[in-house]
Coordinates of C-alpha atoms and ligand atoms in Angstrom, one line a residue:
X1 CA -94.5 -101.4 88.2
X2 CA -95.6 -97.8 87.3
X3 CA -94.3 -94.8 89.1
X4 CA -97.8 -94.0 90.4
X5 CA -98.3 -97.4 91.9
X6 CA -98.5 -97.6 95.7
X7 CA -96.0 -100.1 97.1
X8 CA -98.0 -102.6 99.1
X9 CA -95.7 -105.2 100.7
X10 CA -96.3 -108.7 101.9
X11 CA -93.4 -109.5 104.2
X12 CA -92.2 -113.1 104.8
X13 CA -90.1 -113.5 108.0
X14 CA -89.9 -111.3 111.1
X15 CA -86.5 -112.2 112.4
X16 CA -83.3 -110.1 112.5
X17 CA -83.8 -108.6 109.0
X18 CA -87.6 -108.9 108.7
X19 CA -88.1 -106.9 111.9
X20 CA -85.4 -104.5 110.7
X21 CA -87.1 -103.7 107.4
X22 CA -90.4 -103.2 109.3
X23 CA -88.8 -100.6 111.6
X24 CA -86.8 -98.9 108.8
X25 CA -90.0 -98.5 106.7
X26 CA -91.7 -96.9 109.7
X27 CA -89.0 -94.3 109.6
X28 CA -89.1 -93.6 105.9
X29 CA -92.7 -92.5 105.2
X30 CA -91.6 -90.6 102.1
X31 CA -91.2 -94.0 100.3
X32 CA -95.0 -94.5 100.6
X33 CA -94.5 -98.2 101.0
X34 CA -96.8 -100.0 103.4
X35 CA -96.5 -103.5 104.9
X36 CA -100.0 -105.1 104.6
X37 CA -99.2 -108.6 106.0
X38 CA -96.3 -110.4 107.7
X39 CA -96.1 -114.1 107.3
X40 CA -94.2 -115.9 110.1
X41 CA -93.8 -119.6 111.1
X42 CA -94.4 -119.7 114.8
X43 CA -97.7 -118.1 115.8
X44 CA -96.9 -118.4 119.5
X45 CA -93.8 -116.1 119.5
X46 CA -94.2 -112.7 121.1
X47 CA -93.9 -109.9 118.4
X48 CA -93.6 -106.2 118.5
X49 CA -96.3 -105.6 115.9
X50 CA -100.1 -105.7 115.9
X51 CA -101.5 -109.2 115.8
X52 CA -103.8 -108.3 112.8
X53 CA -100.7 -107.9 110.6
X54 CA -99.5 -111.4 111.3
X55 CA -100.4 -114.6 109.5
X56 CA -98.9 -118.1 109.2
X57 CA -100.7 -118.6 105.8
X58 CA -98.4 -117.7 102.9
X59 CA -101.4 -117.6 100.5
X60 CA -102.9 -114.7 102.3
X61 CA -100.1 -112.7 100.9
X62 CA -99.5 -114.5 97.6
X63 CA -103.2 -114.4 96.6
X64 CA -103.8 -110.8 97.6
X65 CA -104.1 -108.7 94.4
X66 CA -103.4 -105.5 96.3
X67 CA -99.9 -106.7 97.4
X68 CA -97.6 -105.9 94.6
X69 CA -94.2 -106.5 96.4
X70 CA -93.2 -109.7 98.2
X71 CA -90.2 -109.2 100.5
X72 CA -88.9 -112.7 101.4
X73 CA -86.7 -112.7 104.5
X74 CA -87.0 -116.2 105.9
X75 CA -84.3 -118.5 107.1
X76 CA -85.3 -121.6 105.1
X77 CA -84.1 -122.1 101.5
X78 CA -86.7 -124.5 100.2
X79 CA -89.7 -122.6 101.7
X80 CA -88.1 -119.4 100.3
X81 CA -87.9 -121.0 96.8
X82 CA -91.6 -121.9 97.0
X83 CA -92.6 -118.4 98.1
X84 CA -90.4 -116.5 95.6
X85 CA -91.3 -118.6 92.6
X86 CA -95.0 -118.5 93.4
X87 CA -94.9 -114.7 93.9
X88 CA -93.1 -114.3 90.5
X89 CA -95.7 -116.5 88.8
X90 CA -98.4 -114.2 90.3
X91 CA -96.6 -111.3 88.7
X92 CA -95.5 -109.7 92.0
X93 CA -92.1 -107.9 92.2
X94 CA -89.9 -109.9 94.7
X95 CA -87.1 -108.9 97.0
X96 CA -85.0 -111.6 98.7
X97 CA -82.0 -111.8 100.9
X98 CA -81.8 -115.6 100.7
X99 CA -78.5 -116.2 99.0
X100 CA -78.6 -120.0 99.4
X101 CA -81.9 -120.2 97.5
X102 CA -80.9 -117.7 94.9
X103 CA -77.5 -119.3 94.2
X104 CA -79.1 -122.7 93.8
X105 CA -81.8 -121.6 91.4
X106 CA -80.3 -118.7 89.5
X107 CA -81.1 -120.1 86.0
X108 CA -84.7 -120.7 86.8
X109 CA -85.1 -117.4 88.6
X110 CA -83.9 -115.6 85.5
X111 CA -86.3 -117.4 83.3
X112 CA -89.3 -116.7 85.6
X113 CA -88.5 -113.0 85.7
X114 CA -88.5 -113.0 81.9
X115 CA -91.5 -115.1 81.5
X116 CA -93.7 -113.2 83.9
X117 CA -92.1 -109.8 83.2
X118 CA -91.4 -109.0 86.9
X119 CA -88.3 -108.1 88.8
X120 CA -86.5 -110.1 91.4
X121 CA -83.9 -108.0 93.3
X122 CA -81.5 -109.3 95.9
X123 CA -78.9 -106.7 96.9
X124 CA -79.1 -107.7 100.6
X125 CA -78.1 -111.3 99.6
X126 CA -74.5 -110.3 99.0
X127 CA -72.4 -108.2 101.3
X128 CA -75.3 -106.8 103.4
X129 CA -75.2 -103.0 103.0
X130 CA -72.6 -102.8 100.2
X131 CA -74.3 -102.1 96.8
X132 CA -72.1 -104.6 95.0
X133 CA -74.7 -106.2 92.7
X134 CA -76.1 -103.0 91.3
X135 CA -72.5 -101.7 90.8
X136 CA -71.5 -104.9 88.9
X137 CA -74.7 -104.8 86.9
X138 CA -74.5 -101.1 85.9
X139 CA -71.0 -99.9 86.0
X140 CA -68.5 -102.7 85.4
X141 CA -68.5 -103.9 81.9
X142 CA -67.4 -107.5 81.3
X143 CA -64.2 -106.6 79.4
X144 CA -63.0 -104.2 82.0
X145 CA -63.4 -106.3 85.1
X146 CA -60.2 -108.3 85.7
X147 CA -61.2 -109.6 89.1
X148 CA -63.4 -109.5 92.2
X149 CA -62.0 -110.4 95.6
X150 CA -64.1 -109.9 98.6
X151 CA -64.7 -110.6 102.3
X152 CA -68.4 -111.5 101.8
X153 CA -69.3 -113.1 105.1
X154 CA -69.6 -110.8 108.1
X155 CA -69.8 -113.6 110.7
X156 CA -66.5 -115.3 109.7
X157 CA -64.7 -112.0 109.4
X158 CA -66.0 -111.2 112.9
X159 CA -64.7 -114.5 114.3
X160 CA -61.3 -114.1 112.5
X161 CA -60.9 -110.6 113.8
X162 CA -61.5 -111.8 117.4
X163 CA -59.2 -114.8 116.9
X164 CA -56.3 -112.9 115.5
X165 CA -56.5 -109.4 117.1
X166 CA -57.9 -110.3 120.5
X167 CA -56.6 -113.9 120.7
X168 CA -60.2 -115.0 121.6
X169 CA -61.2 -118.7 121.6
X170 CA -63.0 -119.8 118.4
X171 CA -66.1 -120.9 120.3
X172 CA -66.5 -117.7 122.2
X173 CA -66.1 -115.6 119.0
X174 CA -68.7 -117.7 117.3
X175 CA -71.2 -117.3 120.2
X176 CA -70.6 -113.5 120.1
X177 CA -71.2 -113.4 116.3
X178 CA -74.5 -115.3 116.9
X179 CA -75.5 -113.0 119.8
X180 CA -75.0 -110.0 117.5
X181 CA -77.2 -111.4 114.8
X182 CA -74.4 -111.7 112.2
X183 CA -74.3 -115.4 112.0
X184 CA -76.8 -117.6 110.0
X185 CA -79.4 -119.5 112.0
X186 CA -77.2 -122.5 111.3
X187 CA -73.6 -121.2 111.8
X188 CA -72.0 -124.1 109.9
X189 CA -73.2 -122.3 106.8
X190 CA -70.9 -119.4 107.7
X191 CA -67.9 -121.2 109.1
X192 CA -67.6 -123.9 106.5
X193 CA -67.8 -121.4 103.7
X194 CA -71.2 -122.4 102.3
X195 CA -72.6 -118.9 102.7
X196 CA -69.6 -117.3 100.9
X197 CA -69.7 -119.7 98.0
X198 CA -73.4 -119.0 97.6
X199 CA -72.6 -115.3 97.3
X200 CA -69.7 -116.0 94.9
X201 CA -72.2 -117.9 92.7
X202 CA -74.3 -114.8 92.6
X203 CA -71.3 -112.5 92.0
X204 CA -70.2 -114.6 89.1
X205 CA -73.4 -114.0 87.3
X206 CA -73.3 -110.2 87.8
X207 CA -69.5 -110.0 87.2
X208 CA -69.0 -112.3 84.2
X209 CA -72.5 -113.5 83.1
X210 CA -71.6 -117.0 84.4
X211 CA -74.4 -119.2 85.8
X212 CA -73.0 -122.1 87.8
X213 CA -73.9 -124.1 90.9
X214 CA -72.2 -123.5 94.3
X215 CA -71.5 -127.2 94.4
X216 CA -69.1 -126.8 91.4
X217 CA -66.9 -124.2 93.2
X218 CA -64.1 -125.1 95.5
X219 CA -64.7 -123.7 98.9
X220 CA -63.4 -124.1 102.5
X221 CA -64.3 -122.1 105.5
X222 CA -62.5 -121.0 108.7
X223 CA -63.4 -123.9 110.9
X224 CA -60.0 -125.7 110.2
X225 CA -57.8 -122.7 110.8
X226 CA -55.3 -123.7 113.4
X227 CA -53.8 -121.5 116.2
X228 CA -50.4 -122.0 114.5
X229 CA -51.8 -120.5 111.3
X230 CA -52.6 -117.4 113.2
X231 CA -49.1 -117.3 114.6
X232 CA -47.6 -117.8 111.1
X233 CA -49.8 -114.8 109.8
X234 CA -48.8 -112.7 112.8
X235 CA -45.1 -113.4 112.2
X236 CA -45.4 -111.9 108.8
X237 CA -47.7 -109.1 109.9
X238 CA -50.5 -110.5 107.7
X239 CA -54.2 -111.1 108.4
X240 CA -56.2 -114.2 107.5
X241 CA -59.4 -113.4 105.7
X242 CA -62.0 -115.7 104.1
X243 CA -62.2 -114.4 100.6
X244 CA -64.5 -115.2 97.6
X245 CA -62.6 -114.6 94.4
X246 CA -63.3 -114.5 90.7
X247 CA -60.4 -113.7 88.5
X248 CA -60.1 -113.4 84.8
X249 CA -57.3 -115.7 83.5
X250 CA -57.6 -114.9 79.8
X251 CA -60.1 -113.2 77.5
X252 CA -62.9 -115.7 78.3
X253 CA -61.6 -117.9 81.2
X254 CA -62.4 -117.2 84.8
X255 CA -61.0 -118.7 88.0
X256 CA -63.4 -118.8 91.1
X257 CA -63.1 -120.2 94.6
X258 CA -63.7 -119.4 98.3
X259 CA -60.7 -120.1 100.5
X260 CA -59.0 -118.5 103.5
X261 CA -56.3 -116.1 102.3
X262 CA -53.3 -114.3 103.8
X263 CA -53.7 -110.6 103.3
X264 CA -50.8 -108.2 103.5
X265 CA -50.9 -104.7 104.8
X266 CA -50.9 -103.3 101.3
X267 CA -54.3 -104.9 100.6
X268 CA -57.5 -102.9 101.1
X269 CA -58.9 -106.0 102.8
X270 CA -56.3 -105.9 105.5
X271 CA -58.2 -103.4 107.6
X272 CA -61.7 -104.9 107.1
X273 CA -62.5 -106.1 110.6
X274 CA -65.4 -107.5 112.6
X275 CA -68.7 -107.8 110.7
X276 CA -67.6 -105.5 108.0
X277 CA -67.3 -106.7 104.4
X278 CA -65.0 -105.4 101.7
X279 CA -64.8 -106.0 98.0
X280 CA -61.8 -105.2 95.8
X281 CA -62.7 -104.8 92.1
X282 CA -59.8 -104.9 89.7
X283 CA -60.5 -103.2 86.4
X284 CA -58.3 -102.9 83.3
X285 CA -58.0 -99.1 83.3
X286 CA -59.2 -97.8 86.7
X287 CA -56.9 -100.3 88.6
X288 CA -58.3 -101.3 92.0
X289 CA -61.5 -100.0 93.5
X290 CA -62.8 -100.9 96.9
X291 CA -66.3 -101.1 98.3
X292 CA -66.5 -101.3 102.1
X293 CA -69.4 -101.6 104.6
X294 CA -71.3 -103.7 107.1
X295 CA -72.0 -107.1 105.7
X296 CA -74.5 -108.3 108.2
X297 CA -76.8 -107.3 111.0
X298 CA -80.3 -106.0 111.3
X299 CA -80.1 -102.4 110.0
X300 CA -77.2 -102.7 107.5
X301 CA -79.1 -105.6 105.8
X302 CA -82.4 -103.9 106.0
X303 CA -80.8 -100.8 104.3
X304 CA -80.1 -102.9 101.3
X305 CA -83.7 -104.2 101.2
X306 CA -84.9 -100.6 101.6
X307 CA -82.8 -99.6 98.6
X308 CA -84.3 -102.4 96.5
X309 CA -87.8 -101.3 97.5
X310 CA -86.9 -97.8 96.5
X311 CA -85.5 -99.0 93.2
X312 CA -88.8 -100.6 92.4
X313 CA -90.3 -97.1 92.4
X314 CA -88.4 -96.4 89.2
X315 CA -89.0 -99.8 87.7
X316 CA -85.5 -101.0 88.3
X317 CA -84.6 -104.6 87.4
X318 CA -81.4 -106.5 86.7
X319 CA -80.9 -106.8 82.9
X320 CA -78.3 -109.6 83.2
X321 CA -76.5 -108.0 80.1
X322 CA -73.3 -110.0 80.6
X323 CA -75.3 -113.3 80.7
X324 CA -77.4 -112.4 77.7
X325 CA -74.4 -111.5 75.5
X326 CA -72.5 -114.5 76.7
X327 CA -72.4 -116.4 73.4
X328 CA -68.7 -115.7 73.2
X329 CA -68.6 -115.0 76.9
X330 CA -66.8 -116.1 80.0
X331 CA -66.5 -119.6 81.3
X332 CA -65.2 -121.1 84.5
X333 CA -61.7 -122.7 84.1
X334 CA -59.8 -125.1 86.4
X335 CA -56.6 -124.8 84.4
X336 CA -54.5 -122.6 86.7
X337 CA -52.3 -122.8 89.8
X338 CA -52.5 -121.7 93.4
X339 CA -49.7 -120.8 95.8
X340 CA -50.9 -122.3 99.1
X341 CA -49.8 -122.5 102.7
X342 CA -51.0 -125.9 104.1
X343 CA -50.7 -126.8 107.7
X344 CA -51.3 -130.3 109.1
X345 CA -50.8 -132.6 112.1
X346 CA -49.0 -135.4 110.4
X347 CA -47.1 -135.7 107.1
X348 CA -49.4 -138.6 106.1
X349 CA -52.3 -136.1 106.1
X350 CA -51.3 -134.5 102.9
X351 CA -49.8 -135.6 99.5
X352 CA -46.7 -133.6 98.9
X353 CA -46.3 -135.1 95.4
X354 CA -49.4 -133.1 94.4
X355 CA -47.4 -129.9 94.6
X356 CA -45.7 -128.5 91.5
X357 CA -43.0 -127.0 93.7
X358 CA -42.4 -126.4 97.3
X359 CA -41.1 -123.1 98.6
X360 CA -41.0 -123.8 102.3
X361 CA -41.5 -126.8 104.5
X362 CA -41.3 -126.9 108.3
X363 CA -42.0 -129.9 110.4
X364 CA -42.9 -129.6 114.1
X365 CA -44.3 -132.1 116.5
X366 CA -47.4 -130.0 117.1
X367 CA -48.1 -128.6 113.7
X368 CA -46.2 -128.7 110.4
X369 CA -46.7 -126.6 107.3
X370 CA -45.7 -126.4 103.6
X371 CA -45.8 -123.4 101.3
X372 CA -46.0 -124.5 97.6
X373 CA -47.7 -124.3 94.3
X374 CA -50.4 -126.7 93.2
X375 CA -52.6 -127.1 90.2
X376 CA -56.2 -126.0 91.0
X377 CA -57.5 -129.0 89.0
X378 CA -55.4 -131.3 91.2
X379 CA -56.6 -129.6 94.3
X380 CA -60.3 -130.2 93.3
X381 CA -59.6 -133.9 92.9
X382 CA -57.5 -134.3 96.1
X383 CA -59.3 -135.8 99.1
X384 CA -56.6 -134.7 101.7
X385 CA -57.7 -131.1 101.1
X386 CA -60.9 -131.7 103.0
X387 CA -59.4 -133.5 106.0
X388 CA -60.3 -131.9 109.4
X389 CA -56.6 -131.9 110.3
X390 CA -55.5 -130.0 107.2
X391 CA -55.8 -126.2 106.9
X392 CA -55.4 -124.5 103.6
X393 CA -54.7 -120.8 103.1
X394 CA -54.0 -119.0 99.8
X395 CA -50.8 -116.9 99.8
X396 CA -50.9 -113.2 98.9
X397 CA -51.2 -112.9 95.0
X398 CA -51.6 -116.7 95.1
X399 CA -53.4 -117.1 91.8
X400 CA -51.0 -118.2 89.0
X401 CA -52.8 -117.9 85.7
X402 CA -51.0 -120.6 83.6
X403 CA -47.8 -122.5 82.9
X404 CA -46.0 -119.4 81.6
X405 CA -46.9 -117.5 84.8
X406 CA -45.7 -120.5 86.8
X407 CA -42.3 -120.5 85.1
X408 CA -42.0 -116.7 85.7
X409 CA -42.9 -117.3 89.4
X410 CA -40.3 -120.0 89.6
X411 CA -37.6 -117.7 88.1
X412 CA -38.5 -114.8 90.5
X413 CA -38.3 -117.2 93.5
X414 CA -34.9 -118.4 92.3
X415 CA -33.7 -114.9 91.9
X416 CA -34.9 -114.1 95.5
X417 CA -32.8 -117.0 96.7
X418 CA -35.5 -119.5 97.4
X419 CA -34.0 -122.9 97.2
X420 CA -37.0 -125.0 96.3
X421 CA -36.7 -128.6 95.4
X422 CA -38.8 -131.0 93.4
X423 CA -41.8 -132.0 95.5
X424 CA -41.3 -135.7 95.7
X425 CA -37.7 -135.4 96.5
X426 CA -38.4 -132.9 99.2
X427 CA -41.0 -135.2 100.7
X428 CA -38.5 -138.1 100.9
X429 CA -35.7 -135.8 102.3
X430 CA -37.9 -134.7 105.1
X431 CA -39.4 -138.0 105.9
X432 CA -35.8 -139.4 106.1
Ligands
NAP501 N1 -79.0 -111.7 109.6 C1 -78.2 -111.1 108.7 O1 -77.3 -110.3 109.1 C2 -78.4 -111.3 107.3 C3 -77.6 -110.7 106.3 C4 -77.9 -110.9 105.0 C5 -78.8 -111.8 104.6 N2 -79.6 -112.4 105.5 C6 -80.6 -113.4 105.0 O2 -81.8 -112.8 105.4 C7 -82.7 -113.9 105.6 C8 -83.3 -113.8 107.0 O3 -82.3 -113.8 107.9 P1 -82.5 -113.5 109.5 O4 -81.2 -113.4 110.1 O5 -83.5 -112.4 109.6 O6 -83.2 -114.8 110.0 P2 -83.9 -115.1 111.4 O7 -83.6 -114.0 112.4 O8 -83.6 -116.5 111.8 O9 -85.5 -115.0 111.1 C9 -86.1 -115.9 110.2 C10 -87.6 -115.6 110.1 O10 -88.1 -116.4 109.1 C11 -89.4 -116.9 109.6 N3 -89.7 -118.1 108.8 C12 -89.0 -119.3 108.7 N4 -89.6 -120.2 107.9 C13 -90.8 -119.5 107.5 C14 -91.8 -119.9 106.6 N5 -91.9 -121.1 106.0 N6 -92.8 -119.0 106.4 C15 -92.8 -117.8 107.0 N7 -91.8 -117.4 107.9 C16 -90.8 -118.2 108.1 C17 -89.2 -117.1 111.0 O11 -90.4 -117.2 111.7 P3 -90.6 -117.3 113.3 O12 -90.2 -115.9 113.8 O13 -92.0 -117.6 113.4 O14 -89.6 -118.3 113.7 C18 -88.4 -115.9 111.4 O15 -89.2 -114.8 111.6 C19 -81.9 -115.2 105.4 O16 -82.1 -115.7 104.1 C20 -80.5 -114.8 105.6 O17 -79.6 -115.6 104.9 C21 -79.4 -112.2 106.8

């Protein structure tokens, strides 16, 4: 797109974010970007814009040669896929916030951008207003980035804040998140961790050049967090956060998962509350850096879309450098360990023999828990992990890179006076 080109937009979706970008563009005339048509689904809904702008026919936008930017802000992944791929094939620049659709089709979307020589930008799809994708693309070189750990879902962070800080009921907190426009139209996408794992899939591409499917990444949400887990966290003065993590284990191996995590006061994520998101980037030389901002809601998300519209003015596109030089690049690896807190209703709910070692074990008629170290590969294969009566939370600094790190961890625990036992023996002791 040349600098002199007028930005003529075809907008899909006029919901929380779509209406937001419409309003924001009215307030930024300097951008010289005009919305020519808005495609919606339900023609009977009352709207705050002139009727002549509206259509239910997507082809009115996709076939219009004057429209050079398609902004896709609908809440339906397969319709979004059809809109975005058709627009790219018609050589229109595309902006999207649809992380589910993008994460599922990353490989194909990269190819289409190359084939038709048009950009697809999606800053709003990850962490709302935080410019994480462009930062990862432009600033963090593959070799320097040791890890990315973020609260990437505003809705679950809002609910966790209300549960822990205000002792609110889960259902009330979820309803509030929906009323504020933070939650996805289908809130199970948020609370079961699907939204976060879609975002992690996108982050993996821009952090390490890895294209994978969200289905291949271990993820759990916050829907199984038990009131006793919150009490456990409070007793240590920790917070529980749903984090998406990618961590370099060695030169080319990367660990990645979405799980609830205990966060200590020393972590930058500790103070990230309500609908805010935060991402800690660990680099080899700069140490930790922290990006913080609103991760959801009408105007924060619209601000990221606005920034992408503005970037099209100077022909910005993702170059996917880390992916293209990935001949000797990074790969996902399952060969590491996690230190986990696992709470459950009955001992028969979990398999203690799966643990490499057990640091702590408390049984209680209402809710029991174990703190121990387990191989990630084993965790992926274990069926008990997904039981509705089992809650899994990663302990602070819970990623243990390899066997050597596991031995060191064992030694440091022994020095600290932790009297852990072999897992199977522990299980028998306690059952007896
Ligand atoms: N809300 C947030 O804070 C947030 C943050 C980051 C990213 N996002 C992403 O942004 C996108 C939009 O979210 P939202 O919260 O704005 O959703 P929303 O409020 O539920 O609005 C969805 C809009 O999409 C329209 N729509 C659905 N299917 C359509 C189709 N086939 N053709 C044309 N229009 C269609 C709906 O039309 P009707 O009005 O006629 O029903 C509605 O206007 C989603 O991908 C979401 O994941 C949202």
